[in-house]
PDB file of C-alpha atoms in Angstrom:
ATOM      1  CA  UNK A   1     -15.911 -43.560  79.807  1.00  0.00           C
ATOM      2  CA  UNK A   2     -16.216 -44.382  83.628  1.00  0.00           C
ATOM      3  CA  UNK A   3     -13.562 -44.408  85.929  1.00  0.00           C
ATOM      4  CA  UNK A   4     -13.640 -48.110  86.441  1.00  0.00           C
ATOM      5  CA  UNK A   5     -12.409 -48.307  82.878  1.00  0.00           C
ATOM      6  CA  UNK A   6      -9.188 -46.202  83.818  1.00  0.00           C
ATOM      7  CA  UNK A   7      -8.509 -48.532  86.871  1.00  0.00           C
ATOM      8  CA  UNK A   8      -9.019 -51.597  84.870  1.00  0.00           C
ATOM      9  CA  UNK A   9      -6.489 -50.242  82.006  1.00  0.00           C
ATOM     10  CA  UNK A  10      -4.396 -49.465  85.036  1.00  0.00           C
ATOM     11  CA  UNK A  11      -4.728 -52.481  86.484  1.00  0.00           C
ATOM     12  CA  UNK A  12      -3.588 -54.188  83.079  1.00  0.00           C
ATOM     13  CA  UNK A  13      -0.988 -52.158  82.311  1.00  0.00           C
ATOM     14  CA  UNK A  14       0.957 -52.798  85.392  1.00  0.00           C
ATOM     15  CA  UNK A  15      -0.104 -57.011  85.654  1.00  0.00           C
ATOM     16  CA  UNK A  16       1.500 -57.042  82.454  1.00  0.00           C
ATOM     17  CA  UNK A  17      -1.538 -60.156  81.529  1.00  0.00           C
ATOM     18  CA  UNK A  18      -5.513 -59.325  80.960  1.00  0.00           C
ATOM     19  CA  UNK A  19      -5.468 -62.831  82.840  1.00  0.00           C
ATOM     20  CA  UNK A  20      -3.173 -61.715  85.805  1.00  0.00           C
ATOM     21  CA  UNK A  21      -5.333 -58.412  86.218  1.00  0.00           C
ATOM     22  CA  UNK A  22      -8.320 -60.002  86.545  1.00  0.00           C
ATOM     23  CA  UNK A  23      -7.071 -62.359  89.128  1.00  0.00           C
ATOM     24  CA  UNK A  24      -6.135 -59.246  91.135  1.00  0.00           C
ATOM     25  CA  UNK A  25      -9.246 -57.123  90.235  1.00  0.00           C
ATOM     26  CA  UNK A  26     -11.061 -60.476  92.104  1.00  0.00           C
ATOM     27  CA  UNK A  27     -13.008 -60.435  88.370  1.00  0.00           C
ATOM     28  CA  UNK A  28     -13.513 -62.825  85.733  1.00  0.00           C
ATOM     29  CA  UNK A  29     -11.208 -62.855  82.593  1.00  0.00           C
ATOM     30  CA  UNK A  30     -13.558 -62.294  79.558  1.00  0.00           C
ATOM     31  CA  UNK A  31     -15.960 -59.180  81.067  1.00  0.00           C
ATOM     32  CA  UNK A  32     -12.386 -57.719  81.846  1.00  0.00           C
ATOM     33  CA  UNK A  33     -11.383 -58.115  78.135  1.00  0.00           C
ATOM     34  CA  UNK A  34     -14.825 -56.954  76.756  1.00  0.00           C
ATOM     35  CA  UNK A  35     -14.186 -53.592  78.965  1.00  0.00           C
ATOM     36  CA  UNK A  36     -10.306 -52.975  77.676  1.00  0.00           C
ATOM     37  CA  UNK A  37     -12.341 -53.676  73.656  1.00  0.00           C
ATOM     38  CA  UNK A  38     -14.934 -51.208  74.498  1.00  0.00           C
ATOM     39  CA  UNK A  39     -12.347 -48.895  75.987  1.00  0.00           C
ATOM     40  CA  UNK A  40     -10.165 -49.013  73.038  1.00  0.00           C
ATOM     41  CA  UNK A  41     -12.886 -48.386  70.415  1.00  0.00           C
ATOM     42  CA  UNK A  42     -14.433 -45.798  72.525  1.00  0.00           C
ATOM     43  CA  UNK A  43     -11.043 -44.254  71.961  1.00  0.00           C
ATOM     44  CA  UNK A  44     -10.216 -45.346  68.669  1.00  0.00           C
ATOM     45  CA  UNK A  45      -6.573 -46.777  69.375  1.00  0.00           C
ATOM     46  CA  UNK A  46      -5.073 -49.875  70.388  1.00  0.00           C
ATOM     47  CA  UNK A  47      -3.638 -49.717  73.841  1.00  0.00           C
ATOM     48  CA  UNK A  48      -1.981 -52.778  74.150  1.00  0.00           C
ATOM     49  CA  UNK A  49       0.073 -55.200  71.436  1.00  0.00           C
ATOM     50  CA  UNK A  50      -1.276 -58.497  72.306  1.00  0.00           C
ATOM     51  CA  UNK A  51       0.880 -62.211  71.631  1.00  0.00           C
ATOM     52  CA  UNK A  52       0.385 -65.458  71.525  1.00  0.00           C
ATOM     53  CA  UNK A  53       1.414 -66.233  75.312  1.00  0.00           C
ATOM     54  CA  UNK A  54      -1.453 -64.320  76.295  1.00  0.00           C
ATOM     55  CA  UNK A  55       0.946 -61.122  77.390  1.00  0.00           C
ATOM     56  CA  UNK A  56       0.173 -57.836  76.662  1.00  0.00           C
ATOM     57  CA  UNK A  57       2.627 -54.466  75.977  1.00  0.00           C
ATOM     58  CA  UNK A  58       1.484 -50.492  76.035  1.00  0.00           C
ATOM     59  CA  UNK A  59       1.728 -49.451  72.479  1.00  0.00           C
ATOM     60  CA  UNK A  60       3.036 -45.618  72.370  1.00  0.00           C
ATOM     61  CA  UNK A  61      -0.229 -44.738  72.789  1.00  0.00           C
ATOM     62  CA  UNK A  62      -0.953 -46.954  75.353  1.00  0.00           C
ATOM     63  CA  UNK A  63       1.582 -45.573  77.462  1.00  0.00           C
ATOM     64  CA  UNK A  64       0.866 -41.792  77.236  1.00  0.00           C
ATOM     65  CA  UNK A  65      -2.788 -43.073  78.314  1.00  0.00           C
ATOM     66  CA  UNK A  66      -1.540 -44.655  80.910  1.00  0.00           C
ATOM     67  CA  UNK A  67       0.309 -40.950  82.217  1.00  0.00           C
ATOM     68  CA  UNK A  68      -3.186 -39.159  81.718  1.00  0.00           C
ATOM     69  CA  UNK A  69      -5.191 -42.077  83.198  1.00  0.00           C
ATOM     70  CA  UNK A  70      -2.838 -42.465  86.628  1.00  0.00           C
ATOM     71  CA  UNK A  71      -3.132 -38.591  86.981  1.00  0.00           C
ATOM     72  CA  UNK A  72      -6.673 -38.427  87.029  1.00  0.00           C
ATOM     73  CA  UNK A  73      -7.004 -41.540  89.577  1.00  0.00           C
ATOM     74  CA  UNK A  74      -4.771 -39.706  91.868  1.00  0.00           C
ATOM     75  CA  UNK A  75      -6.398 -36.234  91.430  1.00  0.00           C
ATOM     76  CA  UNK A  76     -10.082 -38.452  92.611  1.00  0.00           C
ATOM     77  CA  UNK A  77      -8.128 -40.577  94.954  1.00  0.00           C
ATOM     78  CA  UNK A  78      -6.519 -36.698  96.104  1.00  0.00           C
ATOM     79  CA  UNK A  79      -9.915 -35.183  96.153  1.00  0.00           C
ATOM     80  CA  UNK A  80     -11.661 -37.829  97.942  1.00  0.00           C
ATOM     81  CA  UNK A  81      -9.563 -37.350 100.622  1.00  0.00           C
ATOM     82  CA  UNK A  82      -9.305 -33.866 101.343  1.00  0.00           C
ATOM     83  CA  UNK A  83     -13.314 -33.948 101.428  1.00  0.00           C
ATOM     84  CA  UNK A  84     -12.884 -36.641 104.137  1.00  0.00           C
ATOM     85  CA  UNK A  85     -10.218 -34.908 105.986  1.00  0.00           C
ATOM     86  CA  UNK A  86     -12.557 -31.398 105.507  1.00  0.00           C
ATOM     87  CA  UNK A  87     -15.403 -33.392 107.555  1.00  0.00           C
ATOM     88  CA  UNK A  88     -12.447 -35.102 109.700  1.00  0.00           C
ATOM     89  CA  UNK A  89     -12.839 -38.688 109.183  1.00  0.00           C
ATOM     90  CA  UNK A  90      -9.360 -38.327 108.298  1.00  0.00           C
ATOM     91  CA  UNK A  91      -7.631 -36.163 110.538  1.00  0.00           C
ATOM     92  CA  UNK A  92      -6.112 -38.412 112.799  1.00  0.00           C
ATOM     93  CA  UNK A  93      -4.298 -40.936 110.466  1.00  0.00           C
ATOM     94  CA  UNK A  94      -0.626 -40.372 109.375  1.00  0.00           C
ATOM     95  CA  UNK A  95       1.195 -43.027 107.361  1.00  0.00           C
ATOM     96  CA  UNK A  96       4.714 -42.727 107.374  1.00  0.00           C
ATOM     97  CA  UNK A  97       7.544 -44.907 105.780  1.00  0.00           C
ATOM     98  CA  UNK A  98      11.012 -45.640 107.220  1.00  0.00           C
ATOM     99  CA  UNK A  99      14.392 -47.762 106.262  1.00  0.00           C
ATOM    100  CA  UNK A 100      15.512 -49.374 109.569  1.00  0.00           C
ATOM    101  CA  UNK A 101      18.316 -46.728 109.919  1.00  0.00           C
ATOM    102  CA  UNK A 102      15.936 -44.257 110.548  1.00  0.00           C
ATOM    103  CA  UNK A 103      13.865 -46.045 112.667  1.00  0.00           C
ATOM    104  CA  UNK A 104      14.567 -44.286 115.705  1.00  0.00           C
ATOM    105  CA  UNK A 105      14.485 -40.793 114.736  1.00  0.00           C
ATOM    106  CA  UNK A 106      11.006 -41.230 113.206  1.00  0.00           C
ATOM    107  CA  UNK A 107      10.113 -42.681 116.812  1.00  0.00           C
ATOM    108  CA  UNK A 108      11.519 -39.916 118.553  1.00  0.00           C
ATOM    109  CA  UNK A 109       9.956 -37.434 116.119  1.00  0.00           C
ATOM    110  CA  UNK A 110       6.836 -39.154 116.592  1.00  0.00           C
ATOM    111  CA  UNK A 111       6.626 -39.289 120.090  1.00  0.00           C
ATOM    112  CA  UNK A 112       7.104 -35.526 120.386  1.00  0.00           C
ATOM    113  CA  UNK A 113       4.653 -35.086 117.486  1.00  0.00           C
ATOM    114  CA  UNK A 114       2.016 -36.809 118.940  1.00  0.00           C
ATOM    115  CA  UNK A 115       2.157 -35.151 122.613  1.00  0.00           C
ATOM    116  CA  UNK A 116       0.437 -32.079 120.685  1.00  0.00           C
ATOM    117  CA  UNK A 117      -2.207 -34.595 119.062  1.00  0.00           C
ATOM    118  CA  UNK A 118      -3.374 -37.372 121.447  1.00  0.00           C
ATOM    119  CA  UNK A 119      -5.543 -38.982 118.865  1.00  0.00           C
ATOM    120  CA  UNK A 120      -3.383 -39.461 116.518  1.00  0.00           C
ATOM    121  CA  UNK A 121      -2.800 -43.045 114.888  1.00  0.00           C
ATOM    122  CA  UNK A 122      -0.162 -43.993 112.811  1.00  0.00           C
ATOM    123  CA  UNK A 123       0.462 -46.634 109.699  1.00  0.00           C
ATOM    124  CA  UNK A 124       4.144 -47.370 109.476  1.00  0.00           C
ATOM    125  CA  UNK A 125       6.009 -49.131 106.710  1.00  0.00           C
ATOM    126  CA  UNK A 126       9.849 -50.096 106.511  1.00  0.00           C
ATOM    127  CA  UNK A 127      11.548 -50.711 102.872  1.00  0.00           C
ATOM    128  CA  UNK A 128      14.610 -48.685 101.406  1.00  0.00           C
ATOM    129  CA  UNK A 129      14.677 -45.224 100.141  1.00  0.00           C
ATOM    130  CA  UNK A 130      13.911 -45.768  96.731  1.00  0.00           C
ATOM    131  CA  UNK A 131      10.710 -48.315  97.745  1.00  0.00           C
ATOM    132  CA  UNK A 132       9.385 -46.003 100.587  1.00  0.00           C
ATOM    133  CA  UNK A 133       9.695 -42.625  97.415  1.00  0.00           C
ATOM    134  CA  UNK A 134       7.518 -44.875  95.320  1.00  0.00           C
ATOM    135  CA  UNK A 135       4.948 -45.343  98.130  1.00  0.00           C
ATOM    136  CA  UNK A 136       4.996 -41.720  98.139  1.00  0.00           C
ATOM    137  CA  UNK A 137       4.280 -41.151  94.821  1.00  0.00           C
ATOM    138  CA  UNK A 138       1.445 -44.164  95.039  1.00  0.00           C
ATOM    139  CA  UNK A 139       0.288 -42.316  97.572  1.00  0.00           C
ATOM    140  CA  UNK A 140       0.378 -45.097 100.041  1.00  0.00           C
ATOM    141  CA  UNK A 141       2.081 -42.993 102.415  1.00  0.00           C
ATOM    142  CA  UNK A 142       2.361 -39.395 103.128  1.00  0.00           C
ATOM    143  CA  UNK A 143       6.000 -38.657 104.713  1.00  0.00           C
ATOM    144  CA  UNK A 144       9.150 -41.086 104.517  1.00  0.00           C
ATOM    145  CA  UNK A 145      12.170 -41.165 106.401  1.00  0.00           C
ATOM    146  CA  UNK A 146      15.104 -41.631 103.733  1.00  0.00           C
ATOM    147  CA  UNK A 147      19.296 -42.271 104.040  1.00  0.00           C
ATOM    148  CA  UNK A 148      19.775 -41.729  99.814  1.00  0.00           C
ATOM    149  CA  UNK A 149      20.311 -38.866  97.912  1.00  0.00           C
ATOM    150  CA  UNK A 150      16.957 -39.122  95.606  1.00  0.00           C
ATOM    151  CA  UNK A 151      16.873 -36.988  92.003  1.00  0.00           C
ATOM    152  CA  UNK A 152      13.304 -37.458  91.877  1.00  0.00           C
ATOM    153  CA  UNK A 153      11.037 -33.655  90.283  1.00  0.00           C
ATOM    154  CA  UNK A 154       7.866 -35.383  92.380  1.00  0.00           C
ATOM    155  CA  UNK A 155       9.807 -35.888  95.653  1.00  0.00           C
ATOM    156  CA  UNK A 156      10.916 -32.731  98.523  1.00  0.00           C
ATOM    157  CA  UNK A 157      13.134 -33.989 101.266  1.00  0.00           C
ATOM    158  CA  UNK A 158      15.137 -32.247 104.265  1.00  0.00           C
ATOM    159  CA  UNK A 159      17.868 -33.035 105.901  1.00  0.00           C
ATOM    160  CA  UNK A 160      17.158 -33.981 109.556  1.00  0.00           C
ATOM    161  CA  UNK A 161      20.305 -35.541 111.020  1.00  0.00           C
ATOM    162  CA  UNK A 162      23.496 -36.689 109.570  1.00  0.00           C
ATOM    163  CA  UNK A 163      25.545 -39.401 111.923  1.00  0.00           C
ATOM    164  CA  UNK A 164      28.545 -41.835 111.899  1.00  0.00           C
ATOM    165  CA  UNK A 165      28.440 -45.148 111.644  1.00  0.00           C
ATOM    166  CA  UNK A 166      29.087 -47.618 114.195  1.00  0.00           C
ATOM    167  CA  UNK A 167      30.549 -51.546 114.098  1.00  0.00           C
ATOM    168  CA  UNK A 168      28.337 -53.039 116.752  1.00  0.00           C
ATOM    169  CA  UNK A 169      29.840 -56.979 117.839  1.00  0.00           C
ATOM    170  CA  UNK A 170      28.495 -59.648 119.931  1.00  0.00           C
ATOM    171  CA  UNK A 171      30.453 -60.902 122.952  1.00  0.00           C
ATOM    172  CA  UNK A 172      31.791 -63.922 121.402  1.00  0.00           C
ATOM    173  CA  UNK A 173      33.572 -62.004 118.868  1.00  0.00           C
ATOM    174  CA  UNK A 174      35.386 -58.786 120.750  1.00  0.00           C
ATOM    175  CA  UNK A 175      37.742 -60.712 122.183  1.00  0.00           C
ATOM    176  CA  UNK A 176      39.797 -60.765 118.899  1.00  0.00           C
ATOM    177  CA  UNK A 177      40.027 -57.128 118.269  1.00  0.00           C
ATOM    178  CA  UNK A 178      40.994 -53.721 120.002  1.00  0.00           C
ATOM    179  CA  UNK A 179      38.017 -52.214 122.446  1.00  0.00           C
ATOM    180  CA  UNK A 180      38.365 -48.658 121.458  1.00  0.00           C
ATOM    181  CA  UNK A 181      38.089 -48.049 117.914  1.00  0.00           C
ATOM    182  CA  UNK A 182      38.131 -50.670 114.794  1.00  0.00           C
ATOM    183  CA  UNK A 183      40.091 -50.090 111.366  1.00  0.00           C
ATOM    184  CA  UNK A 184      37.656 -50.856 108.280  1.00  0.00           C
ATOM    185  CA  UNK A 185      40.771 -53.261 107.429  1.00  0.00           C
ATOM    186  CA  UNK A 186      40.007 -54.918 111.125  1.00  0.00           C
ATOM    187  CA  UNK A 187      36.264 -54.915 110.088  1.00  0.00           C
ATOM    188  CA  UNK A 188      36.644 -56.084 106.958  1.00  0.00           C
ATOM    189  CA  UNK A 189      38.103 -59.958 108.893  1.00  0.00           C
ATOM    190  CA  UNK A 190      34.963 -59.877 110.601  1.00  0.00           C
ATOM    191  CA  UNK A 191      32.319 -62.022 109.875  1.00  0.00           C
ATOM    192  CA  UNK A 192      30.025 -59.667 108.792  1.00  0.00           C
ATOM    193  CA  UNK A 193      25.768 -59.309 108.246  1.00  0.00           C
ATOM    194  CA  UNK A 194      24.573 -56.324 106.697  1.00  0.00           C
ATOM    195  CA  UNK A 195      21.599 -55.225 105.419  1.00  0.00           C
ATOM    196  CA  UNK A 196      20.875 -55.085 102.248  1.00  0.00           C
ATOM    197  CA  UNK A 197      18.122 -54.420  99.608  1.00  0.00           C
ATOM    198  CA  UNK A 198      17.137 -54.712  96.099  1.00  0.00           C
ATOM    199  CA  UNK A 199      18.568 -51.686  94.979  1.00  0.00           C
ATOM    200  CA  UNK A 200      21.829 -51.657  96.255  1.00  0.00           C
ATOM    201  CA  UNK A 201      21.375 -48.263  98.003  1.00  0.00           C
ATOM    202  CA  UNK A 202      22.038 -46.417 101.111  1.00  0.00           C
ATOM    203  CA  UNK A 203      24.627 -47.769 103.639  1.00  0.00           C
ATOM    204  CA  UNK A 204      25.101 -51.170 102.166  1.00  0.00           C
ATOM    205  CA  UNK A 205      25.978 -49.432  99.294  1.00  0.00           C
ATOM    206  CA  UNK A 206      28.500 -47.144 100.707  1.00  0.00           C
ATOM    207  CA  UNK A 207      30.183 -50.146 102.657  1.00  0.00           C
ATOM    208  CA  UNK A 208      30.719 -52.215  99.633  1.00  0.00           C
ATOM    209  CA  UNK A 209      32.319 -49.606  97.528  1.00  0.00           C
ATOM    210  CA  UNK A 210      34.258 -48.270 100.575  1.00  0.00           C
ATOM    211  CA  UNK A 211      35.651 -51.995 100.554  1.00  0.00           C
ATOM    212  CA  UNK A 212      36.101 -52.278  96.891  1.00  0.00           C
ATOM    213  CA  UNK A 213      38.093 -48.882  96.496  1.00  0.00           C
ATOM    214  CA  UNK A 214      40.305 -49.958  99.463  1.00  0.00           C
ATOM    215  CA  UNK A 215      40.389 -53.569  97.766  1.00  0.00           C
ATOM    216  CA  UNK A 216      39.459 -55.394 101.003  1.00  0.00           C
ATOM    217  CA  UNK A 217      37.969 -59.029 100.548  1.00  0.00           C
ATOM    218  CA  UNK A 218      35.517 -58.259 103.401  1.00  0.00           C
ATOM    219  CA  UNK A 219      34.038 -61.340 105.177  1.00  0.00           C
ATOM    220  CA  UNK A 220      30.462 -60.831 104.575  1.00  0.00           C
ATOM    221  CA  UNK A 221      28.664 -63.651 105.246  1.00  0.00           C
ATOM    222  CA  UNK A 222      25.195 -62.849 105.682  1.00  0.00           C
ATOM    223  CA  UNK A 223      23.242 -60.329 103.324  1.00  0.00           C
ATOM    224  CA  UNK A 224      19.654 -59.509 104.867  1.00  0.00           C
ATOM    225  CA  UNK A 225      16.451 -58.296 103.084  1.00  0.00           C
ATOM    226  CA  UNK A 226      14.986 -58.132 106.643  1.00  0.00           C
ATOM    227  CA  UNK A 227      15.929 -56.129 109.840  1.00  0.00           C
ATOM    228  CA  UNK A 228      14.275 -58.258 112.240  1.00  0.00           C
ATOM    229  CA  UNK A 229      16.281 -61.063 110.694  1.00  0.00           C
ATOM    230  CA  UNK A 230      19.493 -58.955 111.306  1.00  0.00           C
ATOM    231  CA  UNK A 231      18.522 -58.908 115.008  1.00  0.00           C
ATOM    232  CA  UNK A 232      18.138 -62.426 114.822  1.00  0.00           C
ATOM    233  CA  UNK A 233      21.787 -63.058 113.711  1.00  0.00           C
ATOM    234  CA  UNK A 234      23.025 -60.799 115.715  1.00  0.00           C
ATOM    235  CA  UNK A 235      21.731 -62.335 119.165  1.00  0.00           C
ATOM    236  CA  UNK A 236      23.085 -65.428 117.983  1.00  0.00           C
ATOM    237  CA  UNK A 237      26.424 -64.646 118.006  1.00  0.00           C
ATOM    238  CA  UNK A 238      27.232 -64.740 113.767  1.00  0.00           C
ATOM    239  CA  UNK A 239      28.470 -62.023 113.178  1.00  0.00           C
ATOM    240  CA  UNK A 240      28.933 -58.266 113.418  1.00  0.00           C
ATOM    241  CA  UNK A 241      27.023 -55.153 111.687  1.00  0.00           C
ATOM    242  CA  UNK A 242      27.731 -51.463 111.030  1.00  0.00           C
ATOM    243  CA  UNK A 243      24.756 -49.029 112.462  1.00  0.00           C
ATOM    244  CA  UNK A 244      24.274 -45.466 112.189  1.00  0.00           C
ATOM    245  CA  UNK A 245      24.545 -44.024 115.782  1.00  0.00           C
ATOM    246  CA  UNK A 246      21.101 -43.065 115.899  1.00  0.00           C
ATOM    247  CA  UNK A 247      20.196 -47.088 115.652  1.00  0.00           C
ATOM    248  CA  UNK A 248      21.919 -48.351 118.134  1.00  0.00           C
ATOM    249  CA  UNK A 249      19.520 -48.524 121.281  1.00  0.00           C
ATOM    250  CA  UNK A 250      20.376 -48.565 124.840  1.00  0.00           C
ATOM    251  CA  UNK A 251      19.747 -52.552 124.452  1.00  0.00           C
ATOM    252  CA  UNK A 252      22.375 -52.577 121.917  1.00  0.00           C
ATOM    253  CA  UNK A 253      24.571 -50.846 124.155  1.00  0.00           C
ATOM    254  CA  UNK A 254      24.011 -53.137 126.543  1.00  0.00           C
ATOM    255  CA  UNK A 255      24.095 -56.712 125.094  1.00  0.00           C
ATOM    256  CA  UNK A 256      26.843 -55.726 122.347  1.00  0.00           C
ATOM    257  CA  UNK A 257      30.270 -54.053 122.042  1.00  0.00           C
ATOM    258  CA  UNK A 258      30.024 -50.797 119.907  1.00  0.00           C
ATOM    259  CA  UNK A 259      33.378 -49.647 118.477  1.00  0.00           C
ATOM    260  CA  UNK A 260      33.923 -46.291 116.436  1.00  0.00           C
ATOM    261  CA  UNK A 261      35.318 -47.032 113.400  1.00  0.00           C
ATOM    262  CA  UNK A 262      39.067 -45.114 112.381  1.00  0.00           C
ATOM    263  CA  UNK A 263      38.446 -42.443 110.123  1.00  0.00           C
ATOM    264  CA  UNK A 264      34.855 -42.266 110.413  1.00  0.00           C
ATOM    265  CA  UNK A 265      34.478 -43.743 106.693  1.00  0.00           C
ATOM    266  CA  UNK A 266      30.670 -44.654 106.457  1.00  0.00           C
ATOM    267  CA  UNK A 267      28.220 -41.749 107.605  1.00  0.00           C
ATOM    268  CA  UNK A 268      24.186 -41.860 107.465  1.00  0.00           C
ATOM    269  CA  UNK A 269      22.181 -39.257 106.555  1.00  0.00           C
ATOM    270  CA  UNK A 270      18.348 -38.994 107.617  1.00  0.00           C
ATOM    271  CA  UNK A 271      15.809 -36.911 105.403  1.00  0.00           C
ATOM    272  CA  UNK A 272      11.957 -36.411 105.437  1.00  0.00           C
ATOM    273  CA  UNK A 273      10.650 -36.767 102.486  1.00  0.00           C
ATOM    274  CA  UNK A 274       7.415 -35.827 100.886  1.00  0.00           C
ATOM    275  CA  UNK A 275       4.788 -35.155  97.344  1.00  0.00           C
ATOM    276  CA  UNK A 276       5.797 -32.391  95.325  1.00  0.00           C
ATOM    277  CA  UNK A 277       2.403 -31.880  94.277  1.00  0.00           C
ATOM    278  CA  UNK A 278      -0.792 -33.144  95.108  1.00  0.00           C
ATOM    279  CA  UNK A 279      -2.925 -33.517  98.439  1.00  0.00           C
ATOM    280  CA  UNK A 280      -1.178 -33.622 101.678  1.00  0.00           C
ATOM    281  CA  UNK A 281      -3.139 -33.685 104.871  1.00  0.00           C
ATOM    282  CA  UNK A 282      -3.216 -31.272 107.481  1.00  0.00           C
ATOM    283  CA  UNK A 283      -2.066 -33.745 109.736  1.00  0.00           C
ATOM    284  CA  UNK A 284       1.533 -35.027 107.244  1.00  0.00           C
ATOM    285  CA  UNK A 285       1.819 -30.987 106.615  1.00  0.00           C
ATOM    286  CA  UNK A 286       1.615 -30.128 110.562  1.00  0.00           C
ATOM    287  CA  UNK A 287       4.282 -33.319 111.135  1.00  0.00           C
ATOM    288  CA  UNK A 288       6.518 -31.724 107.784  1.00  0.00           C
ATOM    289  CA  UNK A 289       6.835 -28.170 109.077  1.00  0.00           C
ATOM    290  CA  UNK A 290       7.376 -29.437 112.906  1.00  0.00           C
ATOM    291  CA  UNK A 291      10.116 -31.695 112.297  1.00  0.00           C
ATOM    292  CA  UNK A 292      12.091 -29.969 109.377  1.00  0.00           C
ATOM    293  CA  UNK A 293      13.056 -27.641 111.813  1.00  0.00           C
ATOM    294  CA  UNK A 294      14.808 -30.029 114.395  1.00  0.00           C
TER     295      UNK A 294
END
């Protein structure tokens, strides 16, 4: 058995298809399905129940192969790269997730970070909490910056800030409300855009049930997958938004009214988040222990 064997069961397993794998191993079909054969005899079990619409399912022991299999990738894939980092082809590369709340701690953090190492580059991605934990355990980043409360055994997180939220309105709309604080039954006849994702999660989440419990028919009429998009909307004039305070820039300050909300209802709590176990960099360990203490 050779490695490539585990990564093309892997590769199976999650396409759900022999046919769909292949297209995203860049391979052909039948050399793929004469692999998975010799793979399964070599082991003496069916891995996968196969049907007539050319779909394939883990049989039980498919599955607990697939556990042993995706632990030895990552202990190579973990290996490979602490050789790399020990002969520093490495050392300078940091990949960090983010939701859009956090944005602009993780640039702050960052910027301080990276006055102690000049070379440093960075790979950032944006999703939601529960996307950016999954990168983590994918290992396709090393830290994340996180606003949910995640009950995950492979995941550590710690609590870097914890803010208010903020209704932030463009100038076409103030007019029609009070210009020192907003009641979430004000809010809730705004036209609203918030930001959403496929989990229902984080501050969208809190919003809605904050509106359900108070049974408010808020006005929302834009739900966004995409931040920049939210900016978008918001320049345009269509509507209003709740940020944590953290988000709101001194160009938000600037082009928008920002009103406290009564009662301080919605609040937004930033984490770091990192592996349990495995191989984590000098470099994410150095960033880890420097901000954790902020």
């Amino acid at each position: 058995m050779e490695l490539r064997h585990l990564h093309y069961f892997i590769a199976i397993a999650k396409a759900g298809s022999i046919t769909k794998a292949a297209e995203n191993l860049h391979i052909a079909q039948p050399p793929l399905s004469r692999q998975l054969k010799n793979l399964e005899d070599e082991l003496g079990i069916s891995l996968f129940e196969r049907n007539k619409k050319k779909k394939v399912k883990l049989t039980l022991q498919g599955e607990f192969f697939l556990k042993k299999a995706e632990h030895i990738i990552n202990t190579v894939n973990d290996t490979v790269a602490e050789v790399k980092e020990f002969n520093e082809i490495v050392n300078y590369n940091l990949a960090v997730g983010t939701t859009i709340y956090s944005a602009q701690t993780m640039f702050k953090q960052m910027e301080i970070f990276k006055q102690n190492h000049e070379n440093l580059r960075f790979n950032i991605w944006e999703a939601d909490s529960l996307s950016l934990c999954k990168l983590l355990k994918d290992r396709k980043i090393d830290i994340a910056y996180i606003n949910d409360e995640i009950s995950d055994p492979d995941i550590l997180s710690k609590k870097v800030i914890n803010e208010y939220c903020f209704c932030v309105l463009p100038t076409n709309i103030e007019n029609h409300i009070e210009l020192t604080e907003i009641s979430i039954e004000e809010l809730a006849k705004l036209p609203l855009i918030l930001l959403t994702s496929n989990t229902f999660s984080g501050l969208y989440k809190q919003i809605i049930e904050t509106f359900n419990e108070k049974k408010l028919d808020a006005n929302i009429i834009c739900e966004c997958h995409d931040s920049s998009m939210l900016v978008q909307l918001l320049s345009r004039g269509a509507g209003g938004t709740v940020l944590p305070a953290s988000a709101i820039t001194e160009d938000i300050h600037k082009s928008y009214t920002v009103l406290p909300i009564k009662d301080n209802y919605w609040t937004s709590q930033t984490q770091i988040a990192w592996r349990k176990e495995g191989y984590t960099s000098k470099m994410a360990s150095a960033f880890i222990e420097e901000n954790i203490k902020l």
